Coordinates of C-alpha atoms in Angstrom, one line a residue:
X36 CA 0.0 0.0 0.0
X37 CA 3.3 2.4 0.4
X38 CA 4.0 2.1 -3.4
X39 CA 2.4 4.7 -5.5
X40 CA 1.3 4.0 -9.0
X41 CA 2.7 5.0 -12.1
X42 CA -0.5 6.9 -12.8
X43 CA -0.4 8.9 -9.6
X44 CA 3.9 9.4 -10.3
X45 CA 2.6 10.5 -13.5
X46 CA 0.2 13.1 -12.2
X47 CA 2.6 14.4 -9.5
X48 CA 5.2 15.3 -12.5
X49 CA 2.1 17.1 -14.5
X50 CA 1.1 19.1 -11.7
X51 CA 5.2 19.8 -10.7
X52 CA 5.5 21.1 -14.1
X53 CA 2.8 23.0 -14.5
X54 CA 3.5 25.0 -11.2
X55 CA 7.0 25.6 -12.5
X56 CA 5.1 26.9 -15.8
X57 CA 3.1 29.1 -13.9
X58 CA 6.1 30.3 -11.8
X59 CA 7.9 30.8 -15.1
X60 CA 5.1 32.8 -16.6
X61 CA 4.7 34.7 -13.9
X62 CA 8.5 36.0 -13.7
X63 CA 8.5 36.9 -17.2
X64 CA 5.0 39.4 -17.2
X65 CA 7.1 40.6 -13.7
X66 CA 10.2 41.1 -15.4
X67 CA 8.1 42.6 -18.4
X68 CA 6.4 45.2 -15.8
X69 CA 9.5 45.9 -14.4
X70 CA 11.3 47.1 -17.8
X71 CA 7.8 48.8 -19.0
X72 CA 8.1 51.2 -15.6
X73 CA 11.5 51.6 -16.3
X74 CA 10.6 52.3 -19.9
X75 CA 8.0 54.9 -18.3
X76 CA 10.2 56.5 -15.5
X77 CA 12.9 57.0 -18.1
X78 CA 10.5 58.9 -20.4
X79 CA 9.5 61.4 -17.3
X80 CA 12.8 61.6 -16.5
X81 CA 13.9 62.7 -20.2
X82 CA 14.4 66.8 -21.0
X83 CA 10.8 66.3 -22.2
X84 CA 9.0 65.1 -19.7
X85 CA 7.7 65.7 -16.4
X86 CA 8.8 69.4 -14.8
X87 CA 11.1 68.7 -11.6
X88 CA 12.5 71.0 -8.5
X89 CA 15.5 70.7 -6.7
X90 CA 15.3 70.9 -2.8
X91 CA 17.3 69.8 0.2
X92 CA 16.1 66.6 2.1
X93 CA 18.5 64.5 5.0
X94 CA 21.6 66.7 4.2
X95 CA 21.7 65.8 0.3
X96 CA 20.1 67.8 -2.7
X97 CA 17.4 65.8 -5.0
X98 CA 15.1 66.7 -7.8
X99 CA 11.0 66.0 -6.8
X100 CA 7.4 66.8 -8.6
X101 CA 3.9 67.8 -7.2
X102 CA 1.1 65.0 -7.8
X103 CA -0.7 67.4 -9.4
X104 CA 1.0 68.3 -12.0
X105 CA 2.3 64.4 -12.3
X106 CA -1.6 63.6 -13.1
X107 CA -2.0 66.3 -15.9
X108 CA 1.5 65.3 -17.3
X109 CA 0.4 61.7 -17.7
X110 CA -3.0 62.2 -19.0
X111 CA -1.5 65.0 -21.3
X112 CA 1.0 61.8 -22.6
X113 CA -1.5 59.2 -22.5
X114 CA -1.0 58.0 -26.2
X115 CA 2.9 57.8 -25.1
X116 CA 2.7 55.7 -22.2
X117 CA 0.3 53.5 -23.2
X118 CA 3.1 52.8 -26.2
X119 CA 5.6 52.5 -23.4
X120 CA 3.7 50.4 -21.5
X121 CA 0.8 48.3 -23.1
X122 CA 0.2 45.8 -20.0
X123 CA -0.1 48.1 -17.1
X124 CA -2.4 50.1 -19.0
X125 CA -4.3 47.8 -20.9
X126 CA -7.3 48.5 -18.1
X127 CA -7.6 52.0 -19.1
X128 CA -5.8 55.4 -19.0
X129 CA -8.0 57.9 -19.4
X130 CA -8.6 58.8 -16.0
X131 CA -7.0 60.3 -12.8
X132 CA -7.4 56.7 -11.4
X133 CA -5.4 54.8 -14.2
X134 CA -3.0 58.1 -14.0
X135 CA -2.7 56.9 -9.9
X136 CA -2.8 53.4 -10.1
X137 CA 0.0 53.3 -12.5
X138 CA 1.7 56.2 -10.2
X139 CA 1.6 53.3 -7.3
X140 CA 3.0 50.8 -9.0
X141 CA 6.0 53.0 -10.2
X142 CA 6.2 54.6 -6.3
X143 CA 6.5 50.9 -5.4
X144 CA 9.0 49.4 -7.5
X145 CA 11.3 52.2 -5.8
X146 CA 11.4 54.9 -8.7
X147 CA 10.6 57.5 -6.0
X148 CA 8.8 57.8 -2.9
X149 CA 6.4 60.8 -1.4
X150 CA 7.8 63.6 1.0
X151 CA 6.4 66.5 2.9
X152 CA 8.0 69.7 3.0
X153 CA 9.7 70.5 6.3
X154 CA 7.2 72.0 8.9
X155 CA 9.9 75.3 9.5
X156 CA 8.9 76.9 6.6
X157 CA 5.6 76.5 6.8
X158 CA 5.9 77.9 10.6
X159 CA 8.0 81.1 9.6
X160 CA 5.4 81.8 6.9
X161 CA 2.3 81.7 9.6
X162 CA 4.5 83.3 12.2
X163 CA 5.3 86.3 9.8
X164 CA 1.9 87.2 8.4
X165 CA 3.7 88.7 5.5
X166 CA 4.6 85.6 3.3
X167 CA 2.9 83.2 1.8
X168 CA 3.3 79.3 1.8
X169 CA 5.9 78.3 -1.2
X170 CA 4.7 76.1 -3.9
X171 CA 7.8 74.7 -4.5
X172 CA 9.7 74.1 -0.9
X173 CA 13.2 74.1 -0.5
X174 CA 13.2 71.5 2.3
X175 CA 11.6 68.0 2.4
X176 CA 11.8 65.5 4.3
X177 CA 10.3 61.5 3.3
X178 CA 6.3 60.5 4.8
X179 CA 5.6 57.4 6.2
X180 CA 2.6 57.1 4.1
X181 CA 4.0 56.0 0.8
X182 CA 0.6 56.0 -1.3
X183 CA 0.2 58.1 -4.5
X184 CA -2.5 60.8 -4.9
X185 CA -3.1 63.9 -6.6
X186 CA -1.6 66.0 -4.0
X187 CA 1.8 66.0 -2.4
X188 CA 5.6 66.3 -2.7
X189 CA 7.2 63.3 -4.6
X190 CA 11.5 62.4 -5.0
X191 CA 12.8 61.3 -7.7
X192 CA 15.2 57.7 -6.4
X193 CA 15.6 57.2 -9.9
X194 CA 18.3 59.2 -11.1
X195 CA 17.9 58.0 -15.2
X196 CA 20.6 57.6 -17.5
X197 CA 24.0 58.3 -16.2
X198 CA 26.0 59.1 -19.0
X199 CA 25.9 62.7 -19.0
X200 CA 27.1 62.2 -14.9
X201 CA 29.7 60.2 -16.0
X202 CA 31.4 62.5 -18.4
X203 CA 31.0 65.8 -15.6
X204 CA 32.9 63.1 -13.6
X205 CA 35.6 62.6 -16.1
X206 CA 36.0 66.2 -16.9
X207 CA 35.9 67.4 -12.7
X208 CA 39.1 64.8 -12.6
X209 CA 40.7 66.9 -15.9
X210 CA 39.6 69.8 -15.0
X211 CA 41.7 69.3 -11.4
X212 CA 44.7 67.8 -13.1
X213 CA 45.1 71.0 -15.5
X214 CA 44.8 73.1 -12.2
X215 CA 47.3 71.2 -10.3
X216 CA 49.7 71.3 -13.2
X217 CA 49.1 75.3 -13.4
X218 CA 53.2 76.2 -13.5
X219 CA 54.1 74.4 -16.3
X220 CA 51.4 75.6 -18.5
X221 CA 52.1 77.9 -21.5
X222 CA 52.6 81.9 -20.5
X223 CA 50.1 82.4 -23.1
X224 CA 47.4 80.6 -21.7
X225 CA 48.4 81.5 -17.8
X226 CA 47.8 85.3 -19.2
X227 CA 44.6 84.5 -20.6
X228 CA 43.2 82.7 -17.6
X229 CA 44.3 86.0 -15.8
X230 CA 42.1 88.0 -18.2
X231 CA 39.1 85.7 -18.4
X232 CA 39.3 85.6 -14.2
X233 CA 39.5 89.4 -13.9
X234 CA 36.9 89.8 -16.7
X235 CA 34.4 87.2 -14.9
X236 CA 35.0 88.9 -11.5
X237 CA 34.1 92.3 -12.6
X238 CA 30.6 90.9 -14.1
X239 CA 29.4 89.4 -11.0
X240 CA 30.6 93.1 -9.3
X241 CA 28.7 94.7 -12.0
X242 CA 25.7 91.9 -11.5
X243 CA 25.8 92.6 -7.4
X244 CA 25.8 96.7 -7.7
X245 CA 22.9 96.2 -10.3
X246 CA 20.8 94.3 -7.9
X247 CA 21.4 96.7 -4.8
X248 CA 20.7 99.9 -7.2
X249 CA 17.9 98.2 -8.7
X250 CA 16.4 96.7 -4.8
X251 CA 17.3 100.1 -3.0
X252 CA 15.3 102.0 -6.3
X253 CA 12.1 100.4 -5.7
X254 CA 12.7 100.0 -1.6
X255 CA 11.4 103.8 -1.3
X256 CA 7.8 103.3 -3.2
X257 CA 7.3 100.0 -1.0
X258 CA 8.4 97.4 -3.4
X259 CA 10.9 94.7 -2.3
X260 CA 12.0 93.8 -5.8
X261 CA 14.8 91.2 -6.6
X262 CA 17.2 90.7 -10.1
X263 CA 18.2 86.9 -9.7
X264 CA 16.9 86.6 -6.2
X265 CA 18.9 82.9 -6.1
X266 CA 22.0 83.9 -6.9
X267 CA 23.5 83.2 -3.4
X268 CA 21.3 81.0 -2.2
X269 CA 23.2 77.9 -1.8
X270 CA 20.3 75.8 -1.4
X271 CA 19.3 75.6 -5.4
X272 CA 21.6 73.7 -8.0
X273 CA 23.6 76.0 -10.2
X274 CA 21.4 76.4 -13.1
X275 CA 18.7 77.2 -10.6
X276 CA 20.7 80.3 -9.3
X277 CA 19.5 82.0 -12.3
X278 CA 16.0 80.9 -12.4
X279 CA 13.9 83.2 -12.1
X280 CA 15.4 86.3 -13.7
X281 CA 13.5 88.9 -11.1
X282 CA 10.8 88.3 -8.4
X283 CA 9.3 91.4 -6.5
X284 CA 6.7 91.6 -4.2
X285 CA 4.5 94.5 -1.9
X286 CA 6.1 95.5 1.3
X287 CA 2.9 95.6 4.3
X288 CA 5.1 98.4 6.2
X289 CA 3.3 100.3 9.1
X290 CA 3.4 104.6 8.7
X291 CA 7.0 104.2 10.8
X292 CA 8.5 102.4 7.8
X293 CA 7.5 104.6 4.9
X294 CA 8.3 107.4 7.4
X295 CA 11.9 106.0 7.3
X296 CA 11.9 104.9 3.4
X297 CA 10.9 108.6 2.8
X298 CA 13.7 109.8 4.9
X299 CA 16.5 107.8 3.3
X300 CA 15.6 108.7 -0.3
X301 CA 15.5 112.5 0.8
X302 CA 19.0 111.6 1.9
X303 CA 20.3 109.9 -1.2
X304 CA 18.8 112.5 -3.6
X305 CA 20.5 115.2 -1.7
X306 CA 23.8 113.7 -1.7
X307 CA 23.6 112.8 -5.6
X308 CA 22.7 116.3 -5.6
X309 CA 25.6 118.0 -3.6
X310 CA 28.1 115.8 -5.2
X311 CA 26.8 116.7 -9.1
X312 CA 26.2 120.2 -8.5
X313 CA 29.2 121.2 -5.9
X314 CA 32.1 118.1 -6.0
X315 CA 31.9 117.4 -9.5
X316 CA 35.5 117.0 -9.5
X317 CA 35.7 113.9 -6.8
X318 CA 32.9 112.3 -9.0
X319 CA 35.1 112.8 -12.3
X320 CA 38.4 111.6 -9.7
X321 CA 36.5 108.8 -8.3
X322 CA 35.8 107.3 -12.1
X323 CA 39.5 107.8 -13.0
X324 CA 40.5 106.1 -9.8
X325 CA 38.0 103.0 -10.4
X326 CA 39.5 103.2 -13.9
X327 CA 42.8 103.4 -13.4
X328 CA 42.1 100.8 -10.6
X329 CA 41.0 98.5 -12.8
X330 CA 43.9 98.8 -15.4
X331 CA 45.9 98.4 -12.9
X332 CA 44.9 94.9 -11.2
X333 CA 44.6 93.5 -15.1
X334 CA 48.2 94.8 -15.8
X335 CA 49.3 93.0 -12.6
X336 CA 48.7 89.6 -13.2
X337 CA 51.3 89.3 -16.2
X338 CA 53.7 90.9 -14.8
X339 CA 53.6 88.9 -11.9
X340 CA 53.6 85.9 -14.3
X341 CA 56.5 86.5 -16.0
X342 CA 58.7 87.8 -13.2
X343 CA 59.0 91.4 -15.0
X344 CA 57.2 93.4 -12.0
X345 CA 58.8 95.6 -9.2
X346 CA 57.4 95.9 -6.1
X347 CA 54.0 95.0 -7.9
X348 CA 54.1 97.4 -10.3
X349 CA 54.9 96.8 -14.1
X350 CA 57.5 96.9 -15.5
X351 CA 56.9 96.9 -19.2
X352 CA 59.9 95.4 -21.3
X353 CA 62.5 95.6 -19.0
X354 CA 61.6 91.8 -17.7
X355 CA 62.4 88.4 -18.8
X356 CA 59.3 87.9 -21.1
X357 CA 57.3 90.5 -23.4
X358 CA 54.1 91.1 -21.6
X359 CA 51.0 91.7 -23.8
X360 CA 49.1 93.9 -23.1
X361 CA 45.0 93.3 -23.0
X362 CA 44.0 95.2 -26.6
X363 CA 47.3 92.9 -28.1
X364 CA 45.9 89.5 -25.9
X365 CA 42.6 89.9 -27.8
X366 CA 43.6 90.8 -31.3
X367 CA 46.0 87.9 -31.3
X368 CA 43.3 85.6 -30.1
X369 CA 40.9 87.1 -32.8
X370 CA 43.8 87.0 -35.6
X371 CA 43.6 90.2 -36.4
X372 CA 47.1 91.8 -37.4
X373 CA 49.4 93.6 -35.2
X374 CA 51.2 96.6 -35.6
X375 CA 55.0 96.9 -35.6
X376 CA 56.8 96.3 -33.0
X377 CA 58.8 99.0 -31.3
X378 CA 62.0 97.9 -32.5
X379 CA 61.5 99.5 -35.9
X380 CA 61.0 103.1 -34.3
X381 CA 63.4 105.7 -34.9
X382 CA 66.0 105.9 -32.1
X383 CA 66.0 109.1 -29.9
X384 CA 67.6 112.2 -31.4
X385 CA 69.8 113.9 -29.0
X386 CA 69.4 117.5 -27.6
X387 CA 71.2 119.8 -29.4
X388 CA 71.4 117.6 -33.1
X389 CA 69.8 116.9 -36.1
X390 CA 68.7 113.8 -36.7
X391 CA 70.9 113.1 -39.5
X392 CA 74.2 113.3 -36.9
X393 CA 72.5 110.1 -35.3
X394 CA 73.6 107.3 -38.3
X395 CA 77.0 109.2 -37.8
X396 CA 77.5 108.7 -34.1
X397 CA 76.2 105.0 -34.7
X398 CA 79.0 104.4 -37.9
X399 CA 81.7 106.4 -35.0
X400 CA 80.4 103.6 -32.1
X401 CA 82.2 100.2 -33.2
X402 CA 85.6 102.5 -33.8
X403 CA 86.0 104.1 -30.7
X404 CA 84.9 100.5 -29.2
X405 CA 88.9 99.7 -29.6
X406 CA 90.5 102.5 -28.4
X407 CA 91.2 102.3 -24.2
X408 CA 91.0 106.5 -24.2
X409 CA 89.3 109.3 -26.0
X410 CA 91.1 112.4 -27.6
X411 CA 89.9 116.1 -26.0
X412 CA 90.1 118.4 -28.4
X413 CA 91.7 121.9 -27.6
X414 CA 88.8 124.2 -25.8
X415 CA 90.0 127.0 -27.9
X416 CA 89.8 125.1 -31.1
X417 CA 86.3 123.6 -29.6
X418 CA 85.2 127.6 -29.3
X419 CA 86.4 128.4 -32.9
X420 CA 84.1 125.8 -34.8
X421 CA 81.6 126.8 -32.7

């Protein structure tokens, strides 16, 4: 009675097999999910797809999206991510619901997850009265609640294709090995990183005095009004620091405030005023001085690189190296001809003589070169061709 038949061994295989079949089946629609998420996280990902904000959240900076705007993006794409992904939409994506469901499954296979923004800045803005909740925090920090709705802060764990990171990568590592080999570089090129520097510095002064004249401008009629109000704010990527070119809104100041912004611009006008109408001179001295200032630091920098300064001033010729100046630097870059060079000027006539004695003294040079002592002629017979 412990001996099974061959029927019922028979059956046992059958059964064995088709449970291995099923398995099978079922690993291959999984792995067939998997690559259509990927497939769709990859498109929203993409320079064309779904808008993203940076922010700060546990110490590190990532990119998230509001569900809102994930919903309309999707239902905007539907005919592309039904192509993307036939089987997890082949119940329907015309909805907000297909939008979500298919939002779950990609928040669950660990594309991204849902945050909250931090609760600071949502305190500071009740606290002050004055300013309004951000759309777009700056801080988040993850939810325990990891469902997907239309609402909400979601970060991106997928960071999509790395190619693009890998060459920054490769050219952070150049870029340091060319700085660290910075004295052996060409004179040319250690000039011309000298220019570009000084050049570059002087925009972001000219960027930062714009930005106070333009701030302290509309300060007095009650307007607190920003050019590139993330410029220093180190909490925004790079490309962000620019983004949005200006931002301004209304000052709520009590009657003490515009009692002091009406002061201070009676102040400034009347010292624009005294300095235009009685010290024009120190305005007219104060621009040759920035001027001259500024001639001076760009002259500094090859002079110190070729050795040719003294006491950090320049020194012209008299150094190792011919120092270009900056009109020479650029018409060299830009090919355009130069003039002649100094050598080919007449030499200095001296006091007294035409300039036609000067070949003769030159001829008389080598010759008097071998004698150890020269003749003095009489002063009387000196006297009588005079």
């Amino acid at each position: 009675g412990m001996l099974r038949s061959n029927a019922e061994y028979m059956g046992d295989l059958t059964n064995l097999s088709s449970t291995k079949r099923m398995k099978r089946d079922t690993l291959s629609q999984q792995g067939m999910a998997n690559k259509e998420l990927l497939s769709v996280a990859q498109f929203l990902r993409s320079s064309k797809g779904l808008r993203t904000k940076s922010a700060a959240e546990i110490g590190k900076r990532v990119d998230y999206f509001r569900g809102d705007e994930f919903v309309q993006f999707m239902l905007s794409k539907a005919t592309d991510i039904k192509k993307l992904a036939p089987n997890a939409t082949s119940s329907g994506f015309d909805i907000d619901a297909d939008v979500l469901r298919l939002g779950n499954l990609l928040l669950k296979s660990g594309f991204f997850h849902r945050s909250e923004r931090v609760v600071d800045e949502v305190t500071a803005a009740s606290s002050s009265g004055t300013r309004k909740v951000p759309k777009w925090p700056k801080k988040l920090r993850p939810l325990n609640e990891q469902v997907m709705t239309d609402s909400g802060f979601y970060t991106w764990i997928y960071t999509g294709s790395q190619t693009f990171s890998y060459f920054l990568c490769v050219m952070i590592v150049l870029g340091a090995l060319g700085i660290c080999m910075f004295p052996i570089w060409p004179l040319k090129l250690k000039i011309g990183l000298w220019y570009v520097s000084v050049i570059l510095l002087t925009i972001m002064l000219g960027i930062m005095t714009v930005r106070l004249i333009v701030y302290a401008a509309l300060w007095f009629v009650g307007w607190d009004f920003w050019v590139m109000p993330n410029l220093f704010d180190d909490t925004v990527s790079f490309t962000a620091s620019f983004r949005p070119l200006f931002s301004g809104s209304r000052r709520n100041d009590d009657w003490k405030m515009v009692f002091v912004r009406f002061f201070v611009f009676l102040l400034v006008c009347t010292s624009i005023w005294y300095l235009h109408q009685e010290q024009p001179e120190r305005v007219r001295d104060a621009k040759d001085a920035g001027y001259q200032s500024f001639v001076d630091i760009l002259e500094w920098g090859p002079a110190r690189l070729t050795g040719s300064g003294e006491d950090g001033k320049v020194a012209g010729r008299r150094g190792r190296h011919h120092i270009p100046a900056f009109d020479e630097f650029f018409n060299e870059i830009m090919g355009e001809d130069q003039p002649a060079e100094a050598a080919a000027s007449p030499s200095p006539v001296p006091e007294g003589g035409s300039a036609a004695e000067v070949p003769a003294q030159a001829e008389q040079a080598p010759g008097q070169a071998h004698s150890t002592t020269a003749e003095v002629p009489p002063k009387a017979e000196t006297k009588a061709e005079l």
